[in-house]
Coordinates of C-alpha atoms in Angstrom, one line a residue:
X1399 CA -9.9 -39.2 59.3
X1400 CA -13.7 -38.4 58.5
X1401 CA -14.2 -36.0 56.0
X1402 CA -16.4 -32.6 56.0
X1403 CA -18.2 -31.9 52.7
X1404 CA -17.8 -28.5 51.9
X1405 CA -21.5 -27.3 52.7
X1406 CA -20.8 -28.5 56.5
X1407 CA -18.3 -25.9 57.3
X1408 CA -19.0 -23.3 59.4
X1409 CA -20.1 -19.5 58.3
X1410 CA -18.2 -16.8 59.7
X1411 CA -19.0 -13.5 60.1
X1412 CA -18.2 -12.1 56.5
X1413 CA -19.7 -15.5 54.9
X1414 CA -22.9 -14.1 56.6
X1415 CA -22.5 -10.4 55.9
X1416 CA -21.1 -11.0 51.9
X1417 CA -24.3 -13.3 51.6
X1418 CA -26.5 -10.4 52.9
X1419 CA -24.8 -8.1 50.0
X1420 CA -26.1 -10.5 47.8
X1421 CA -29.5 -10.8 48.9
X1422 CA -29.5 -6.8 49.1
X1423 CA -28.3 -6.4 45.4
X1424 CA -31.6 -9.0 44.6
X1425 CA -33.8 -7.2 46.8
X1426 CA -33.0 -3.9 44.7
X1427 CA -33.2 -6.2 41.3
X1428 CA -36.7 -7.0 42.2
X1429 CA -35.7 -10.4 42.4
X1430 CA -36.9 -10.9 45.7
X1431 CA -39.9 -8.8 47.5
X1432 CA -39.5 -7.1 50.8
X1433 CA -41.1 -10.0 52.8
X1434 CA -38.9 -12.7 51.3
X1435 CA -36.1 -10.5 51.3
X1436 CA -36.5 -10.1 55.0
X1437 CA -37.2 -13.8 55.7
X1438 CA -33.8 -14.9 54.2
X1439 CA -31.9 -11.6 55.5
X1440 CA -33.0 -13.0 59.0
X1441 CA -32.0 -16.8 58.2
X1442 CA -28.6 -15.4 56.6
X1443 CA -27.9 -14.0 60.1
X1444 CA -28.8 -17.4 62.0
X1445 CA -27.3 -19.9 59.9
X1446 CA -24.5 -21.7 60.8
X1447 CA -22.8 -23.6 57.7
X1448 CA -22.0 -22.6 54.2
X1449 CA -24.8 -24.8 52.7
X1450 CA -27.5 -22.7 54.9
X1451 CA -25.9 -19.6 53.5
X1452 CA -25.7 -20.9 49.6
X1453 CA -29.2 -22.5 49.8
X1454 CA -30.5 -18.5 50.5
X1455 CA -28.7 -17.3 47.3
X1456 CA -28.7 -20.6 44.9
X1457 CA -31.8 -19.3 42.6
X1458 CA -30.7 -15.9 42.1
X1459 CA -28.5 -14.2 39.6
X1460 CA -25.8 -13.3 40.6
X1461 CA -22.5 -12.3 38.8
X1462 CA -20.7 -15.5 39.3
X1463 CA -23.2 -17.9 39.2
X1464 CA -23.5 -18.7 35.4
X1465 CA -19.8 -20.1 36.2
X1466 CA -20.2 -21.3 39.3
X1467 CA -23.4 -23.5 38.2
X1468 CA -22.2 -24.6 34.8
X1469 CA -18.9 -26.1 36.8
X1470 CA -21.1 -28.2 38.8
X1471 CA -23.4 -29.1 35.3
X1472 CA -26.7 -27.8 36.4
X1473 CA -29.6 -30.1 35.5
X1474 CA -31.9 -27.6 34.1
X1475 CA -31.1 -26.0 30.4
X1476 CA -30.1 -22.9 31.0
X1477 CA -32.1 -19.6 29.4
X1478 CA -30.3 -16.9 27.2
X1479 CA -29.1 -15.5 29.5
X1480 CA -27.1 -18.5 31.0
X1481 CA -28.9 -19.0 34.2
X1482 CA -31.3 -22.2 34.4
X1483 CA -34.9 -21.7 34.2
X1484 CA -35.8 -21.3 37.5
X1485 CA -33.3 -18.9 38.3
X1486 CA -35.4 -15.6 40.0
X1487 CA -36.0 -12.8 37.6
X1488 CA -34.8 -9.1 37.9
X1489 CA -37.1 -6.0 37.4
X1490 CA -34.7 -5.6 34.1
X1491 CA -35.6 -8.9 32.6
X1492 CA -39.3 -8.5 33.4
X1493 CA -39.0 -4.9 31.7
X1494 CA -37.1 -6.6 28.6
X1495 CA -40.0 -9.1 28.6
X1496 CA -42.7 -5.9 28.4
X1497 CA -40.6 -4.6 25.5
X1498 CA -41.2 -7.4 23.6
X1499 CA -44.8 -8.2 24.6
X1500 CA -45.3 -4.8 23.5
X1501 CA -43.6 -4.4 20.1
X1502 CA -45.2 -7.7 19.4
X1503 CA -48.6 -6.0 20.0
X1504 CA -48.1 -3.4 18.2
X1505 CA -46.8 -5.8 15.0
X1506 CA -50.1 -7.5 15.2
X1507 CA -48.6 -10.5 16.3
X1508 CA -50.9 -10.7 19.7
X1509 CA -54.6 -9.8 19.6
X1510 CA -55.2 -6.8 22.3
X1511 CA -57.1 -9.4 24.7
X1512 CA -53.8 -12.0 24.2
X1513 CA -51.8 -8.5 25.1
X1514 CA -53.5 -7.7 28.0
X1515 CA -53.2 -11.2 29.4
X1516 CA -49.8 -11.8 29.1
X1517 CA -48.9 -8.4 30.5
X1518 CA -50.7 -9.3 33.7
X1519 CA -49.1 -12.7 33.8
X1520 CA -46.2 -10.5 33.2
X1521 CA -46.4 -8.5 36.6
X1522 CA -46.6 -11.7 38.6
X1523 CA -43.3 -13.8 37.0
X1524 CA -40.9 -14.9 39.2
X1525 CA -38.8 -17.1 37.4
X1526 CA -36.7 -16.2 33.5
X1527 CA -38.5 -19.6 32.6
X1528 CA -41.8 -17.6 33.5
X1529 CA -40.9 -14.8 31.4
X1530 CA -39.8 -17.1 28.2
X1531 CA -43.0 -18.9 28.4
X1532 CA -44.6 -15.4 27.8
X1533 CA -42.8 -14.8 24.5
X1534 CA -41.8 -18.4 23.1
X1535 CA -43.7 -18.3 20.5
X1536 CA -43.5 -14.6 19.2
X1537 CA -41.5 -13.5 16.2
X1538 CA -38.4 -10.9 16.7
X1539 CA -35.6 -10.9 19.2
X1540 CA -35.8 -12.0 23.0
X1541 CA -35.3 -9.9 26.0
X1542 CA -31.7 -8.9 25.7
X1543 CA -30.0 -10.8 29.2
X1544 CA -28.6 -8.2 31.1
X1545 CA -25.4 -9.0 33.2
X1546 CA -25.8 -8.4 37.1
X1547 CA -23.9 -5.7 38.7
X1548 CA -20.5 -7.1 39.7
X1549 CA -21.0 -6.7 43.9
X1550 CA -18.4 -6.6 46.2
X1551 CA -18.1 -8.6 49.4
X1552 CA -18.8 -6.8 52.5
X1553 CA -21.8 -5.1 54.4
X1554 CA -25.1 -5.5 53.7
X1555 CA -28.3 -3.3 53.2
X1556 CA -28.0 -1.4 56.5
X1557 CA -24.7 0.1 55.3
X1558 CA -27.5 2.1 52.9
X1559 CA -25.8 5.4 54.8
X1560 CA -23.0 5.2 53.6
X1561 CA -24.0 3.8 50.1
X1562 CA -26.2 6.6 49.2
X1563 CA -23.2 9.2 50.1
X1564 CA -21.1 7.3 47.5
X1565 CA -24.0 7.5 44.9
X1566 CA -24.3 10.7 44.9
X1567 CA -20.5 11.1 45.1
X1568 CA -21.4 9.0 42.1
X1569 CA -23.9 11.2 40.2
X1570 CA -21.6 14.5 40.9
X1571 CA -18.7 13.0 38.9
X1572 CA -20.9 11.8 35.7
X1573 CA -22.3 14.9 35.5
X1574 CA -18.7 16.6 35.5
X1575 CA -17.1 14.1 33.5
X1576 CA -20.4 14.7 30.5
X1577 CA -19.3 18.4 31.3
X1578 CA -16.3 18.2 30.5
X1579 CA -16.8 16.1 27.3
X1580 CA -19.3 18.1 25.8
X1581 CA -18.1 20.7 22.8
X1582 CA -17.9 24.5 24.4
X1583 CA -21.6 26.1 23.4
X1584 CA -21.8 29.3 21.0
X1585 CA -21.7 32.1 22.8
X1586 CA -24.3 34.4 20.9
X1587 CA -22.5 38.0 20.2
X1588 CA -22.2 40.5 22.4
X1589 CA -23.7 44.0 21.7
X1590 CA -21.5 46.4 20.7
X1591 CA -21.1 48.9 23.7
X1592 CA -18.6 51.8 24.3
X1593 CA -16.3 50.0 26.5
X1594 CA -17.3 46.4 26.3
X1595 CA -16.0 43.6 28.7
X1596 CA -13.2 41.2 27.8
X1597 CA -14.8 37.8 26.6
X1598 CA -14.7 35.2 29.3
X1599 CA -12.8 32.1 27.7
X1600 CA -14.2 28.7 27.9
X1601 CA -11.2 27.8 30.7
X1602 CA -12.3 30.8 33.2
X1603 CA -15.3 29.8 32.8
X1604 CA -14.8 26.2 34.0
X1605 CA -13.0 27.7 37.0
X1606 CA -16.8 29.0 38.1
X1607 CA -17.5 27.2 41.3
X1608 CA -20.9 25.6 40.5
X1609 CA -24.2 26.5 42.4
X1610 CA -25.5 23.8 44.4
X1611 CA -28.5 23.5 46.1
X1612 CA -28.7 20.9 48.5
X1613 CA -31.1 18.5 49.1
X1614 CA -32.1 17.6 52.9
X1615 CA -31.7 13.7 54.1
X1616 CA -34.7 12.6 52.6
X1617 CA -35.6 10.3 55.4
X1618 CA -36.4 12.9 57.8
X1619 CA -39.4 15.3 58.2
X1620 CA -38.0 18.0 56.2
X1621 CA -36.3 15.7 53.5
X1622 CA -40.0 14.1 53.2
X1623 CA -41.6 17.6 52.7
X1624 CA -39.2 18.6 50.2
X1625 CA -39.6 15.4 48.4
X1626 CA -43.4 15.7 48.2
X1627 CA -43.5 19.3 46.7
X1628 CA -41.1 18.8 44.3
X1629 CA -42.9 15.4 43.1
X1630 CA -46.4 17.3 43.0
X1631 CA -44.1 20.3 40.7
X1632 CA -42.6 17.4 38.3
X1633 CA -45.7 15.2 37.7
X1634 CA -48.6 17.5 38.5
X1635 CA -50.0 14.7 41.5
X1636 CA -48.8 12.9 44.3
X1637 CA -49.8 9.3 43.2
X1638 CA -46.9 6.3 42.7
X1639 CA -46.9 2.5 42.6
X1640 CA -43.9 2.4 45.0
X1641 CA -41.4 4.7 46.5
X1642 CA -37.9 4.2 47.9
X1643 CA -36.3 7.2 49.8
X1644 CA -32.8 6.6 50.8
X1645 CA -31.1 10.0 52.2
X1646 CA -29.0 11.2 49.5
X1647 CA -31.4 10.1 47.0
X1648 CA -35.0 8.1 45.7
X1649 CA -36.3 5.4 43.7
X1650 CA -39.7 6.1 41.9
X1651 CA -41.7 3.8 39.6
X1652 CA -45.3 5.4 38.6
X1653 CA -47.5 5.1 35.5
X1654 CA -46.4 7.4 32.1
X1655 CA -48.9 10.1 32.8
X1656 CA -51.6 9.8 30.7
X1657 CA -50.8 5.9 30.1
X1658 CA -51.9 4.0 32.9
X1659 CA -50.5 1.1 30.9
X1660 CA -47.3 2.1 30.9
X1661 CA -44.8 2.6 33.9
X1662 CA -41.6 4.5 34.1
X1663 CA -38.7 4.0 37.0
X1664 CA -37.4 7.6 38.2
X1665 CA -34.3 8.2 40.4
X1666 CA -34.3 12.1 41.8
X1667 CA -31.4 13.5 43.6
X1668 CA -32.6 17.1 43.4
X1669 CA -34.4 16.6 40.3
X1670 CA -36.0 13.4 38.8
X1671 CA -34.3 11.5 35.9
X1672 CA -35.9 9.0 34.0
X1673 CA -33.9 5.4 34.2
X1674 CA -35.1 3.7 31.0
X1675 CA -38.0 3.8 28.0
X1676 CA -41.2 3.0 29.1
X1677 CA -42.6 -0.6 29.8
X1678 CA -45.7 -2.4 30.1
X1679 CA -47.8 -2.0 33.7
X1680 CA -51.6 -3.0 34.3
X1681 CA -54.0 -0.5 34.4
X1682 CA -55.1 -1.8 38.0
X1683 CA -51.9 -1.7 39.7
X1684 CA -52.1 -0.7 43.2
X1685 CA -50.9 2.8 44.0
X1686 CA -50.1 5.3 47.2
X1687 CA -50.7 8.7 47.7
X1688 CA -48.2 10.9 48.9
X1689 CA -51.2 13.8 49.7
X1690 CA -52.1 11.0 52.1
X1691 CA -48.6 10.7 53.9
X1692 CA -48.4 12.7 57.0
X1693 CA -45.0 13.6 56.4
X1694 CA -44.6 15.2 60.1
X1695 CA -45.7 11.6 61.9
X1696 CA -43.7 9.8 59.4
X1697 CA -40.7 11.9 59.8
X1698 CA -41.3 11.7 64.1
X1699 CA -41.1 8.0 64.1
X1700 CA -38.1 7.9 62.3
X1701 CA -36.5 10.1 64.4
X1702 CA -37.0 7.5 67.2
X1703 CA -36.9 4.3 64.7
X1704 CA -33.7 2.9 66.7
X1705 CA -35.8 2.3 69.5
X1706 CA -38.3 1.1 68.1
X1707 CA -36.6 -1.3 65.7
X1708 CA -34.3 -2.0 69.0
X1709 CA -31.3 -1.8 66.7
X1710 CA -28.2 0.1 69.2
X1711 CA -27.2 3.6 67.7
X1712 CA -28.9 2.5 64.6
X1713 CA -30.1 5.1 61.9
X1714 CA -32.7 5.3 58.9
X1715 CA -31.2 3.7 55.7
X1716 CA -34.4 3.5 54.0
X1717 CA -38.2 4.3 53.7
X1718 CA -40.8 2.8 51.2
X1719 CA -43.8 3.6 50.0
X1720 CA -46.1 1.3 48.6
X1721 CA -49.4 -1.0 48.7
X1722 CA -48.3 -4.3 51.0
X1723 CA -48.6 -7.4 49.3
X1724 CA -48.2 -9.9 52.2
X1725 CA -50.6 -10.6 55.4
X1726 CA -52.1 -9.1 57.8
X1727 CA -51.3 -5.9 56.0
X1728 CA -51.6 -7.0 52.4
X1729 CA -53.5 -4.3 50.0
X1730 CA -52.9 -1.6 52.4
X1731 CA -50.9 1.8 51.9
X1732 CA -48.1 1.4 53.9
X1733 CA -44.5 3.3 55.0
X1734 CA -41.8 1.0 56.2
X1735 CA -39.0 2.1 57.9
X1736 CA -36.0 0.2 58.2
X1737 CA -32.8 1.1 60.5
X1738 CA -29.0 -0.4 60.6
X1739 CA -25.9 0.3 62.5
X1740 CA -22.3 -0.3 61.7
X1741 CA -22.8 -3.9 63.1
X1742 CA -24.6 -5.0 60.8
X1743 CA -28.2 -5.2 62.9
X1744 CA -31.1 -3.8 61.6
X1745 CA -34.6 -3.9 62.6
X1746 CA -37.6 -3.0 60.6
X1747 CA -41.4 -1.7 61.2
X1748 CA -44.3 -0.7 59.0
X1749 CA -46.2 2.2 59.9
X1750 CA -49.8 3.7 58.1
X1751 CA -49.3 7.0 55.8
X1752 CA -51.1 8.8 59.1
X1753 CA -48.0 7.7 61.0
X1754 CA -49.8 4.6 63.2
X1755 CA -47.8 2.1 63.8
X1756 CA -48.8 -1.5 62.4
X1757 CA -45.9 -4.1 63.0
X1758 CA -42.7 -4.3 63.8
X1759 CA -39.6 -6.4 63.1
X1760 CA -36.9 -5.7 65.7
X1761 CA -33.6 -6.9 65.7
X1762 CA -33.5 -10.2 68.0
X1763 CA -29.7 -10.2 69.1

């Protein structure tokens, strides 16, 4: 009887589709940028074995594979944070790395040309053994590994709809749960008048329905509007190094204000909260303007993006905002548009801020 070694056997359709959730959760990571995220989203969906599908995910962290690879005694030492060297680096680590170039700096272990150097070598690591090579030989602890969201098998990106529901699902309950966990405030007292009121107690008062306001889907025309005036209210301009729109909620990373050497990651559903402390960014980074977006073309094409992604009944999981980095479009301000169904076909396209549209990737099936 001959034998089949394990990497022979044939995907199926989940094997293809659980792969895709992992190359979605690196895509978000910044492990992987848009292009090469695309490339392997596309080979994910044509392969036909399980060594096709594990070759697309074997150099990205993911949360089993510190187990997986040190049962099959990877070759390379692993790093820290139990991965081997060459395993792809997250937007986390690289932040972690920035912390440390920084403190370092500032403890006048690196002259301020040596700073400045690293930090740009910084912005273009791909690898952890990239980023140790950066701070090998400085005094005080290394970036701090930081575990990979556990991911469950299932859909991939396109099933963004239905993701960005959940997350704000998500964000309603924290909030309530930090409600309810914070001590009752003082209530000042209350004037002395001839027939005063009753006092409210703290239990009525968490029987008030809440006002909410809502937020339109931010990938349509009016969702895009809303989203630019309340960015120009928040920071005071309408400049960003990239911006993700999903339609329950956004991703924005931009320079501190005031520090162009220093860039903070937002998320804004309704209003913007900052994700972490501030981390290293150079000054020349390439930025878009959202002053420059016309936010009426923009939001016209993706009313009619199933079409032109060719994806059946598809709808828009996700627009971005930033400078591209890969040809023929590289260095130019661009909005990509990308569209899903409940099949699990998508389709892509790139359009200019004036709404002109550049290139597309449709779906192929």
């Amino acid at each position: 009887m001959s034998t089949v070694f394990p990497g022979r056997l044939r995907a199926r359709d989940i094997d293809r589709a659980e792969t895709a959730t992992v190359l979605d959760g690196a895509y978000a990571e910044g492990q992987l940028g848009a292009a090469e995220y695309h490339d392997r989203i596309a080979q994910a969906r044509a392969a036909k074995t399980l060594g096709e599908l594990s070759e697309l995910v074997a150099d990205l962290q993911t949360p089993d594979a510190r187990r997986v690879r040190a049962g099959r005694g990877a070759a390379a030492a692993a790093t820290a944070s139990g991965y081997p060297p060459g395993t792809r680096a997250r937007t986390a680590d690289r932040d972690a790395a920035g912390a440390v170039l920084s403190r370092a700096f500032g403890e006048g272990q690196l002259a301020e040309d040596e700073y400045r150097v690293r930090a740009e070598l910084l912005a273009d690591a791909v690898t952890l053994d990239d980023l140790a090579e950066l701070t090998a030989d400085l005094q005080g602890a290394r970036p701090a590994p930081v575990p990979p969201p556990a991911r469950s098998g299932g859909q991939g990106r396109y099933f963004a709809v239905i993701g960005a529901a959940a997350l704000a699902v998500a964000f309603g309950t924290f909030a309530l749960v930090q409600r309810e966990a914070e001590p009752a405030p003082a209530v000042p007292p209350v004037a002395a008048a001839p027939e005063p009121a009753a006092p409210m107690s703290y239990a009525a008062l968490n029987e008030v329905e809440p006002l909410v306001i809502p937020t339109p889907d931010l990938v349509t025309e009016a969702g895009l509007a809303h989203f630019v005036d309340h960015y120009r209210t928040e920071f005071g301009d309408t400049v960003a190094d990239e911006i993700t729109l999903f339609p329950a909620h956004a991703r924005v990373t931009r320079a501190l204000p005031g520090q162009p050497n220093r860039k903070v990651t937002y998320t804004y559903t309704g209003g913007f909260h900052q994700d972490s402390d501030p981390t290293t960014r150079s000054v020349d980074t390439p930025t878009v303007d959202l002053a420059a977006v016309d936010t009426a073309a923009i939001g016209a094409a993706a009313g009619t993006a199933a079409a032109t992604a060719r994806v059946p009944d598809g709808v828009v999981s996700m627009i971005e905002l930033d400078v591209q980095s890969s040809d023929p479009l590289e260095g130019r301000p661009a909005v990509s548009i990308h569209v899903g169904n409940t099949f699990d076909e998508s389709g892509w396209f790139v359009l200019s801020p004036a709404g002109e549209v550049l290139r597309v990737w449709p779906f192929d099936g």
